[in-house]
Coordinates of C-alpha atoms in Angstrom, one line a residue:
M30 CA 82.7 84.4 89.8
A31 CA 83.4 87.0 87.2
L32 CA 81.7 86.1 84.0
P33 CA 83.3 87.2 80.8
K34 CA 81.5 90.5 80.0
C35 CA 78.0 89.5 81.2
L36 CA 76.2 89.3 84.5
A37 CA 75.2 85.7 84.3
I38 CA 74.7 83.1 81.6
S39 CA 73.6 79.5 81.4
L40 CA 75.8 77.1 79.5
L41 CA 72.8 75.9 77.6
V42 CA 71.8 79.3 76.1
F43 CA 73.0 79.4 72.5
S44 CA 73.4 83.1 72.2
L45 CA 72.8 86.0 74.6
S46 CA 73.4 89.7 74.2
V47 CA 73.9 91.9 77.2
I48 CA 74.2 95.6 77.3
L49 CA 77.0 96.6 79.8
I50 CA 79.2 99.5 80.6
N51 CA 81.9 96.8 81.0
N52 CA 85.1 98.9 81.0
G53 CA 84.5 99.9 77.4
V54 CA 85.0 96.4 76.0
E55 CA 82.4 95.4 73.4
A56 CA 79.6 97.2 75.3
F57 CA 77.2 95.0 73.3
H58 CA 78.7 91.6 73.7
K59 CA 77.5 88.3 72.3
V60 CA 78.4 85.0 73.9
Y61 CA 78.5 81.9 71.7
P62 CA 78.6 78.7 73.7
H63 CA 79.6 76.6 70.7
L64 CA 83.0 78.3 70.9
Q65 CA 83.5 77.1 74.4
F66 CA 84.5 73.7 73.1
L67 CA 86.8 74.8 70.3
T68 CA 90.4 73.9 71.1
A69 CA 93.1 75.4 68.8
I70 CA 95.2 72.9 66.9
S71 CA 98.2 74.9 67.7
V72 CA 98.8 77.7 70.2
S73 CA 100.1 81.1 69.0
E74 CA 103.2 82.3 70.8
Q75 CA 102.8 85.8 69.6
H76 CA 101.8 88.1 72.5
R77 CA 102.1 85.2 75.1
T78 CA 103.7 86.4 78.3
G79 CA 107.1 85.2 79.5
Y80 CA 106.8 85.7 83.3
H81 CA 103.1 86.5 84.0
F82 CA 101.0 83.4 85.0
Q83 CA 99.1 81.8 82.3
P84 CA 98.6 78.1 81.5
P85 CA 99.8 76.6 78.2
R86 CA 96.5 77.1 76.5
N87 CA 92.8 77.9 76.9
W88 CA 90.7 80.4 78.9
I89 CA 91.3 81.5 82.5
N90 CA 89.7 84.1 84.7
D91 CA 89.3 84.8 88.4
P92 CA 92.1 83.7 90.9
N93 CA 90.3 81.6 93.5
G94 CA 91.4 80.8 97.1
P95 CA 95.1 81.4 96.8
M96 CA 96.9 80.3 100.0
Y97 CA 100.2 79.2 101.5
Y98 CA 100.1 75.8 103.2
N99 CA 102.8 73.3 104.3
G100 CA 105.5 74.9 102.3
Y101 CA 103.6 75.5 99.0
Y102 CA 101.8 78.3 97.5
H103 CA 98.5 77.2 95.9
L104 CA 96.8 79.1 93.2
F105 CA 93.3 78.0 92.1
Y106 CA 91.7 79.8 89.1
Q107 CA 88.7 79.5 86.9
Y108 CA 89.7 77.6 83.8
N109 CA 88.0 76.2 80.6
P110 CA 89.9 73.0 79.8
N111 CA 88.2 72.7 76.4
G112 CA 88.6 76.1 74.8
S113 CA 89.7 79.7 74.9
V114 CA 86.4 81.5 75.7
W115 CA 84.5 81.3 78.9
G116 CA 82.6 78.1 79.6
N117 CA 83.0 74.5 81.1
I118 CA 84.6 76.2 84.1
V119 CA 86.6 74.2 86.6
W120 CA 88.9 75.2 89.5
A121 CA 92.3 74.6 88.0
H122 CA 95.1 74.1 90.6
S123 CA 98.8 75.0 90.4
V124 CA 101.4 75.0 93.1
S125 CA 104.7 76.8 93.6
K126 CA 107.6 77.2 96.0
D127 CA 108.4 80.7 95.0
L128 CA 105.2 82.4 93.5
I129 CA 107.0 82.5 90.1
N130 CA 107.5 79.0 88.7
W131 CA 104.4 76.8 88.8
Q132 CA 103.4 73.2 88.5
A133 CA 99.9 72.3 87.3
L134 CA 97.9 69.6 89.0
E135 CA 94.6 68.1 88.1
P136 CA 91.6 70.4 88.7
A137 CA 90.7 70.7 92.4
I138 CA 86.9 71.2 91.8
Y139 CA 84.7 70.5 88.8
P140 CA 80.9 70.0 88.4
S141 CA 80.1 66.6 89.8
K142 CA 77.3 67.0 92.4
S143 CA 73.7 68.0 92.3
F144 CA 74.6 71.3 94.1
D145 CA 77.2 72.3 91.5
K146 CA 76.0 70.4 88.4
F147 CA 75.8 73.6 86.3
G148 CA 79.0 75.2 87.4
C149 CA 81.7 75.7 90.1
W150 CA 82.3 79.4 90.3
S151 CA 84.6 81.5 92.4
G152 CA 85.3 81.4 96.1
S153 CA 88.1 81.3 98.7
A154 CA 90.2 79.1 100.9
T155 CA 90.3 79.3 104.7
I156 CA 92.9 77.4 106.8
I157 CA 91.3 76.1 110.0
P158 CA 93.9 75.8 112.8
G159 CA 94.6 72.2 113.6
K160 CA 92.4 70.9 110.7
G161 CA 93.7 72.3 107.5
P162 CA 92.3 74.2 104.4
V163 CA 88.7 74.3 103.4
I164 CA 87.5 75.8 100.1
L165 CA 84.2 77.7 100.0
Y166 CA 82.8 78.2 96.5
T167 CA 79.7 79.0 94.5
G168 CA 77.8 76.1 93.0
I169 CA 75.2 76.5 90.2
I170 CA 72.3 74.1 90.7
D171 CA 70.1 74.6 87.7
E172 CA 69.7 76.3 84.3
K173 CA 68.2 79.4 86.0
N174 CA 71.6 80.2 87.5
T175 CA 70.5 79.6 91.0
Q176 CA 73.6 80.0 93.1
V177 CA 74.5 78.3 96.4
Q178 CA 77.6 78.2 98.5
C179 CA 79.4 74.9 98.9
Y180 CA 82.5 73.6 100.6
A181 CA 85.3 71.2 99.6
M182 CA 88.1 69.6 101.7
P183 CA 91.4 67.8 100.8
E184 CA 91.0 64.1 100.5
N185 CA 94.4 63.8 102.2
A186 CA 95.4 66.9 104.2
S187 CA 98.9 65.4 104.7
D188 CA 99.6 65.5 101.0
P189 CA 101.7 68.6 100.6
L190 CA 100.4 69.3 97.1
L191 CA 96.7 68.7 98.1
R192 CA 96.1 67.0 94.8
K193 CA 92.6 65.6 95.6
W194 CA 89.6 67.5 96.9
V195 CA 86.2 66.1 98.0
K196 CA 82.8 67.7 98.3
P197 CA 81.0 66.0 101.2
D198 CA 77.3 65.3 100.6
Q199 CA 76.6 66.0 104.2
F200 CA 75.7 69.7 104.7
N201 CA 76.4 70.7 101.1
P202 CA 75.3 73.2 100.0
I203 CA 76.1 75.0 103.2
V204 CA 74.3 78.3 102.3
V205 CA 71.3 78.8 100.1
A206 CA 69.6 82.1 99.3
E207 CA 66.9 82.8 101.9
P208 CA 63.7 84.6 101.0
G209 CA 64.5 88.2 100.0
V210 CA 67.9 87.2 98.6
N211 CA 68.5 87.2 94.9
G212 CA 69.4 83.6 94.2
S213 CA 70.9 84.4 90.7
A214 CA 73.1 87.2 92.2
F215 CA 74.6 85.4 95.2
R216 CA 78.2 84.3 94.8
D217 CA 81.9 84.3 95.6
P218 CA 82.3 83.6 99.3
T219 CA 85.3 85.2 101.0
T220 CA 88.0 83.8 103.2
A221 CA 86.4 83.3 106.6
W222 CA 87.7 84.9 109.8
W223 CA 87.5 83.8 113.4
S224 CA 86.0 86.1 116.0
E225 CA 86.3 86.2 119.8
D226 CA 82.7 85.2 120.2
G227 CA 83.5 81.7 118.9
H228 CA 82.1 82.1 115.4
W229 CA 83.5 82.0 111.9
R230 CA 82.3 84.7 109.6
M231 CA 82.3 85.0 105.8
L232 CA 80.8 87.4 103.2
V233 CA 78.9 86.5 100.0
G234 CA 78.5 89.1 97.2
S235 CA 75.0 90.0 96.0
R236 CA 72.7 92.8 94.9
R237 CA 69.1 93.9 95.5
K238 CA 67.8 95.7 92.4
H239 CA 70.6 98.2 91.8
R240 CA 72.1 98.2 95.3
G241 CA 75.3 96.2 95.7
M242 CA 75.9 94.4 99.0
S243 CA 77.8 91.8 100.9
Y244 CA 75.8 89.4 103.1
L245 CA 77.5 88.2 106.3
Y246 CA 77.2 84.7 107.6
R247 CA 78.2 83.2 111.0
S248 CA 79.0 79.6 111.9
K249 CA 80.4 77.7 114.9
D250 CA 81.4 74.6 113.0
F251 CA 82.0 75.9 109.5
V252 CA 79.2 73.9 108.0
K253 CA 76.0 75.3 109.5
W254 CA 75.8 79.0 108.6
I255 CA 73.3 81.7 109.7
R256 CA 72.9 85.0 107.9
A257 CA 73.2 88.2 109.8
K258 CA 70.1 90.4 109.8
H259 CA 71.7 93.1 107.6
P260 CA 74.5 93.0 105.0
I261 CA 77.9 94.0 106.5
H262 CA 77.8 96.9 104.0
S263 CA 75.9 98.0 100.9
K264 CA 75.8 100.9 98.5
A265 CA 73.1 102.1 96.2
T266 CA 73.4 102.2 92.4
T267 CA 76.6 100.1 92.3
G268 CA 75.1 96.9 90.9
M269 CA 76.3 93.4 91.6
W270 CA 79.2 93.0 94.0
E271 CA 81.3 90.1 92.7
C272 CA 84.4 88.6 94.4
P273 CA 84.2 90.5 97.7
D274 CA 87.4 90.5 99.8
F275 CA 87.5 91.6 103.5
F276 CA 90.7 91.7 105.5
P277 CA 92.6 93.7 108.1
V278 CA 95.8 95.8 107.5
A279 CA 98.3 97.0 110.1
L280 CA 98.2 100.7 111.0
N281 CA 101.9 100.9 110.6
G282 CA 104.5 99.1 108.6
E283 CA 104.4 96.7 105.6
E284 CA 103.7 93.4 107.4
G285 CA 100.5 91.6 106.5
L286 CA 98.0 90.2 109.0
D287 CA 96.0 87.0 109.3
T288 CA 92.4 87.5 108.2
S289 CA 91.2 86.9 111.8
V290 CA 93.3 89.7 113.4
G291 CA 90.8 92.4 114.6
N292 CA 92.5 94.8 117.0
N293 CA 94.3 98.0 116.3
V294 CA 93.8 97.6 112.5
K295 CA 91.9 99.1 109.6
H296 CA 89.8 96.9 107.5
V297 CA 89.6 96.8 103.7
L298 CA 86.4 95.9 101.9
K299 CA 87.0 95.3 98.2
N300 CA 84.3 94.6 95.7
S301 CA 84.5 93.8 92.0
L302 CA 81.7 95.7 90.3
D303 CA 80.2 93.8 87.5
L304 CA 78.8 96.9 85.8
T305 CA 82.2 98.5 85.4
R306 CA 84.6 95.5 85.5
Y307 CA 86.8 97.3 88.0
D308 CA 87.8 96.5 91.5
Y309 CA 87.0 99.2 94.1
Y310 CA 87.9 99.3 97.8
T311 CA 87.4 101.3 100.9
L312 CA 89.3 101.6 104.2
G313 CA 87.2 101.6 107.3
T314 CA 86.2 100.2 110.7
Y315 CA 84.6 96.8 111.3
F316 CA 82.3 96.6 114.4
P317 CA 82.1 92.9 115.2
K318 CA 79.4 93.1 117.8
K319 CA 77.1 94.8 115.2
D320 CA 78.6 92.9 112.2
K321 CA 78.8 96.2 110.4
Y322 CA 81.6 97.9 108.4
I323 CA 81.7 101.6 108.0
P324 CA 84.1 103.2 105.5
D325 CA 86.3 106.1 106.6
N326 CA 85.2 109.6 105.5
T327 CA 88.4 109.7 103.4
S328 CA 87.3 106.7 101.4
E329 CA 84.7 107.4 98.7
D330 CA 82.2 104.6 98.6
G331 CA 81.2 103.7 95.0
W332 CA 82.3 104.2 91.4
G333 CA 84.5 107.2 92.2
G334 CA 86.4 105.4 94.9
L335 CA 89.9 103.9 95.3
R336 CA 91.0 101.1 93.0
Y337 CA 93.7 98.5 93.3
D338 CA 94.5 99.1 89.7
Y339 CA 93.3 101.7 87.2
G340 CA 93.7 99.4 84.2
N341 CA 92.8 95.9 83.1
F342 CA 92.6 94.2 86.6
Y343 CA 89.5 92.4 88.0
A344 CA 88.2 89.8 90.3
S345 CA 91.2 90.1 92.6
K346 CA 91.7 87.9 95.7
S347 CA 94.2 88.4 98.6
F348 CA 95.6 86.0 101.1
F349 CA 97.9 86.1 104.2
D350 CA 101.3 84.5 103.7
P351 CA 102.5 83.4 107.1
S352 CA 105.9 82.3 105.8
R353 CA 106.9 86.0 105.3
N354 CA 104.2 87.8 107.2
R355 CA 102.7 89.6 104.2
R356 CA 99.4 90.0 102.4
I357 CA 99.5 89.0 98.7
L358 CA 97.1 90.1 96.1
W359 CA 96.3 88.3 92.9
G360 CA 94.2 89.8 90.0
W361 CA 93.0 88.7 86.6
A362 CA 93.7 90.5 83.4
N363 CA 91.5 89.5 80.5
E364 CA 92.2 90.1 76.8
S365 CA 91.5 93.3 74.9
D366 CA 91.0 91.6 71.6
A367 CA 87.9 89.8 70.4
S368 CA 86.7 86.3 71.3
T369 CA 87.4 85.2 67.7
D370 CA 91.0 86.3 68.2
D371 CA 91.2 84.3 71.4
V372 CA 89.9 81.2 69.6
K373 CA 92.5 81.6 66.9
K374 CA 95.5 82.1 69.2
G375 CA 94.3 79.2 71.5
W376 CA 94.4 81.1 74.9
A377 CA 92.9 84.0 76.8
G378 CA 93.6 85.6 80.1
I379 CA 96.5 86.0 82.5
Q380 CA 97.1 86.7 86.1
A381 CA 98.8 89.9 87.1
I382 CA 102.1 89.6 89.0
P383 CA 101.3 88.8 92.6
R384 CA 101.6 91.9 94.7
T385 CA 102.5 92.6 98.3
L386 CA 99.9 94.9 99.9
W387 CA 100.0 97.2 102.9
L388 CA 98.5 100.5 104.3
D389 CA 100.1 103.7 103.2
S390 CA 101.6 105.9 106.0
N391 CA 98.8 108.5 105.3
R392 CA 96.2 105.8 106.2
R393 CA 94.1 107.0 103.3
Q394 CA 95.0 104.3 100.7
L395 CA 96.8 101.0 100.1
V396 CA 100.2 100.5 98.5
Q397 CA 101.1 97.6 96.3
W398 CA 104.4 96.2 95.0
P399 CA 105.4 93.2 93.0
V400 CA 106.5 90.3 95.3
E401 CA 110.3 90.3 95.9
E402 CA 110.6 86.8 94.3
L403 CA 110.1 88.5 90.9
N404 CA 113.6 90.0 91.1
S405 CA 115.1 86.5 90.7
L406 CA 114.2 86.7 87.0
R407 CA 116.3 89.8 86.4
E408 CA 119.2 89.1 84.0
K409 CA 121.2 91.6 81.9
E410 CA 121.0 95.1 83.5
V411 CA 121.5 98.5 82.0
T412 CA 121.5 101.9 83.8
M413 CA 121.1 105.5 83.1
S414 CA 121.7 108.4 85.4
N415 CA 121.5 112.2 85.4
K416 CA 120.1 112.3 81.9
K417 CA 118.5 115.6 81.1
L418 CA 115.4 115.5 78.9
E419 CA 114.4 118.8 77.2
K420 CA 111.0 119.3 75.6
G421 CA 110.6 116.8 72.8
N422 CA 113.5 114.5 73.7
Y423 CA 113.2 110.7 73.3
V424 CA 116.2 108.6 74.4
E425 CA 116.4 104.9 73.9
V426 CA 117.2 102.5 76.7
E427 CA 119.4 100.1 74.8
G428 CA 121.0 96.7 75.7
I429 CA 118.0 94.8 77.1
T430 CA 115.2 92.7 75.7
A431 CA 112.6 95.5 75.7
A432 CA 109.7 93.1 75.0
Q433 CA 110.4 91.2 78.3
A434 CA 111.8 93.6 80.9
D435 CA 111.6 95.2 84.3
V436 CA 112.2 98.9 84.5
E437 CA 112.6 101.1 87.6
V438 CA 113.2 104.9 87.1
T439 CA 113.2 108.0 89.2
F440 CA 112.4 111.3 87.4
S441 CA 113.3 114.7 88.9
F442 CA 112.5 118.3 88.1
S443 CA 113.7 121.6 89.5
R444 CA 110.5 123.7 89.5
L445 CA 106.7 123.4 89.3
D446 CA 105.7 126.9 88.3
K447 CA 105.1 125.8 84.7
A448 CA 102.6 123.2 85.7
E449 CA 99.3 123.5 83.9
I450 CA 96.2 124.8 85.8
F451 CA 94.0 122.0 86.9
D452 CA 90.3 122.3 85.8
P453 CA 88.0 121.1 88.7
S454 CA 85.8 119.5 86.1
W455 CA 88.6 116.9 85.4
V456 CA 87.2 114.4 87.9
N457 CA 87.8 111.4 85.6
A458 CA 91.5 110.6 85.3
Q459 CA 90.9 108.3 82.3
D460 CA 89.1 111.0 80.3
L461 CA 91.8 113.5 81.2
C462 CA 94.5 111.1 79.9
A463 CA 92.6 110.7 76.6
Q464 CA 92.3 114.5 76.4
K465 CA 96.0 115.2 77.2
G466 CA 98.0 112.2 75.9
S467 CA 101.7 111.7 75.7
K468 CA 101.9 113.6 72.4
T469 CA 100.3 116.8 73.8
E470 CA 102.8 119.3 75.1
G471 CA 102.4 120.3 78.7
G472 CA 104.2 122.3 81.3
V473 CA 105.6 119.6 83.8
G474 CA 105.0 116.6 81.7
P475 CA 104.1 114.4 80.0
F476 CA 107.2 112.5 80.8
G477 CA 107.9 108.8 81.3
L478 CA 108.5 105.7 79.3
L479 CA 107.6 104.6 75.8
T480 CA 107.2 100.8 76.2
L481 CA 106.8 98.2 73.5
A482 CA 107.8 100.8 70.9
S483 CA 108.6 100.1 67.2
E484 CA 111.8 101.6 65.9
N485 CA 110.2 104.5 64.2
L486 CA 107.4 104.9 66.8
E487 CA 104.6 103.7 64.6
E488 CA 103.6 101.8 67.7
F489 CA 104.2 102.5 71.4
T490 CA 102.5 102.3 74.8
P491 CA 103.4 105.4 76.8
V492 CA 103.4 105.3 80.6
F493 CA 103.8 108.8 81.9
F494 CA 103.2 111.4 84.5
R495 CA 101.7 114.9 84.1
I496 CA 101.5 117.5 86.8
F497 CA 98.8 120.1 87.3
K498 CA 98.5 123.1 89.6
A499 CA 95.4 123.2 91.8
P500 CA 94.5 125.5 94.7
N501 CA 96.9 124.7 97.6
K502 CA 98.2 121.5 96.0
H503 CA 99.4 119.8 92.8
M504 CA 97.5 117.0 91.0
I505 CA 99.6 114.2 89.6
L506 CA 98.2 112.1 86.7
L507 CA 99.6 108.7 85.8
C508 CA 98.6 107.4 82.4
S509 CA 99.1 104.2 80.5
D510 CA 97.7 105.0 77.1
A511 CA 97.1 102.2 74.6
R512 CA 95.8 104.2 71.7
S513 CA 99.2 104.0 69.9
S514 CA 100.0 100.5 71.1
S515 CA 99.1 98.6 67.8
L516 CA 98.6 99.2 64.2
K517 CA 95.7 96.8 64.4
S518 CA 92.5 98.7 64.6
E519 CA 90.0 96.1 65.9
L520 CA 91.2 96.3 69.5
Y521 CA 90.1 97.9 72.7
K522 CA 92.9 100.5 73.2
P523 CA 91.9 102.6 76.2
S524 CA 93.7 105.5 77.9
F525 CA 93.9 104.1 81.4
A526 CA 94.8 106.6 84.2
G527 CA 94.7 107.4 87.9
F528 CA 95.6 110.3 90.1
V529 CA 98.6 109.9 92.4
D530 CA 98.4 111.1 96.0
V531 CA 102.1 112.0 96.7
D532 CA 104.0 114.9 98.2
L533 CA 106.1 116.7 95.6
A534 CA 108.4 118.4 98.1
T535 CA 111.3 116.3 96.8
K536 CA 110.4 117.2 93.2
K537 CA 110.8 113.5 92.3
L538 CA 108.5 110.8 90.9
S539 CA 109.3 107.1 90.6
L540 CA 107.9 104.6 88.1
R541 CA 108.2 100.8 87.7
S542 CA 107.0 99.0 84.6
L543 CA 106.9 95.3 84.1
I544 CA 106.9 94.8 80.3
D545 CA 105.9 91.3 79.0
H546 CA 105.0 91.1 75.3
S547 CA 101.2 91.9 75.7
V548 CA 101.3 93.4 79.2
V549 CA 102.6 96.6 80.6
E550 CA 102.0 96.5 84.4
S551 CA 103.1 99.8 86.0
F552 CA 103.5 101.0 89.6
G553 CA 103.6 104.8 90.2
A554 CA 105.2 106.5 93.2
G555 CA 106.3 103.3 94.9
G556 CA 103.0 101.5 94.2
K557 CA 100.4 104.2 95.2
T558 CA 98.8 104.2 91.8
N559 CA 99.0 101.1 89.5
I560 CA 97.9 100.5 86.0
L561 CA 97.9 97.2 84.0
S562 CA 97.4 97.5 80.2
R563 CA 96.9 94.7 77.7
V564 CA 98.4 95.6 74.3
Y565 CA 99.0 93.7 71.0
P566 CA 101.7 95.4 68.9
E567 CA 102.2 94.3 65.3
L568 CA 105.7 95.6 64.8
A569 CA 107.1 96.0 68.3
L570 CA 107.5 92.2 68.8
T571 CA 110.3 90.3 70.5
N572 CA 113.6 91.7 69.3
Q573 CA 111.9 94.4 67.3
A574 CA 110.6 96.1 70.5
H575 CA 112.3 99.2 71.9
L576 CA 112.1 101.2 75.1
F577 CA 112.5 105.0 75.4
V578 CA 112.4 107.7 78.1
F579 CA 110.8 110.9 76.9
N580 CA 109.6 114.4 77.9
N581 CA 107.0 116.4 76.1
G582 CA 106.7 119.2 78.6
T583 CA 108.3 122.6 78.5
E584 CA 110.0 122.0 81.9
P585 CA 113.2 120.0 81.6
I586 CA 113.1 116.6 83.3
T587 CA 116.1 114.6 84.6
V588 CA 116.3 110.8 84.6
E589 CA 118.0 110.7 87.9
N590 CA 118.3 107.0 88.1
L591 CA 117.1 104.2 85.7
N592 CA 117.7 100.5 86.1
A593 CA 116.3 98.1 83.5
W594 CA 116.7 94.3 83.3
S595 CA 115.9 91.7 80.7
M596 CA 113.7 89.2 82.4
K597 CA 113.9 85.4 82.2
S598 CA 110.9 83.3 81.3
V599 CA 109.3 81.2 84.0
E600 CA 108.3 77.6 84.2
I601 CA 104.5 77.1 84.1
N602 CA 103.6 73.5 83.3

């Protein structure tokens, strides 16, 4: 369960201030529970998305237990039915045939029992062969935030929509914190997996002092669980591990695997770090006989490690889709404005576009790409090819709805000798992006897109590459820089960035950006480095938004191919 900018909070506390690193957003944040029940009289359409998932109103956060079952995709998510700030959380439930258009059902889980009286927080779904789905979730049993793990089952497993869920009194809660386990930092059970020794296994996120960890539990019957002697993995100084996710990926190809597959695979351990509000993952080897996971020596373990997304993307959850043999990733993107703004507009939070996920051919990282169903929303298309951009050139991409678009572009360049020298002290990509933004002239780059731009460029969100020369290799930086995104000053406008691990032998770089009013979700080099930014333009709204390609480097850049589409809005009831 990812709380909104705080480690944990009781619903009965009137006001609590918590000092957090928290991704730069209101580092000293106050939570006012009386706002949790304020429902806006009308909902503001300004900045609402057209094709990203968000309910008609109110607060949402973590995606919970997504799954595919009996012909339907099910998305559960944390939701406040009474207001647009965190609080009163229930498991909202929506279903879809195509991952794009969604029908809302009544909440699947809400506080109703002694073991979840004070909250029903995040968890996962597991489909048990021959029996059907079971939800594992975190219940809050008292005002001290004591957390236990609970389960729920469909009232009628033959109902294709799984409208009703029950929480059996027998066995619930199925896991409580044993002595030595921090009961107020003990949450978010994973999808369980079946092992050849006849046991189900699941992970629960936790911490011990400043050490983050995932505890492992085993069960033969899915209701009586025993904790392994040691966590499956832990790491010092990383703080609370929220929303852990653990799954196998195939060594070759893009097909996904069921969570219980264990041979000839690599495993992924993802943790959402409450201290930074980012998702980090490692690739490694799982040793089932020892119930231990060891990251590869190519996967940095901790804050400097790999991330699914280098922007506003948190509390992610993946699932295996057996209908198309793929693994799909959901992630939550919160707002970058203030809670008072959210109350005024009547909504807060979106889900990122669901992404297909697989192991890169270099076996050092994962690759992500928007699910192919998204392409069905493409309407009017415009193209550009072999367009040369000299230093300082800005060329508009005309003919589409630039505020709600999908853009795919391949840039090429003839030489790299003008690339700037890379300083080894530039270890933080986000700081480097802030230091060398889109307006700062470089050698090879900055070049890319100016999204959600006003006509005279008073506002714009640039998404761009910049190439540096390091000993024996080149360093490629991908930035999504929100500093110029809005004339409004009281916003969090970060320079999000990540490095791209790609071979430049072809002297080409590709970029895809999904532009959706207050979202710019970008995929660099075919999905190797991804950045989601939340932005709130004042001028670049609806038909007043523009899209440009640009180059501010001394080396000419060619727009080899560009395809851009206006995107239809989706149905989310």
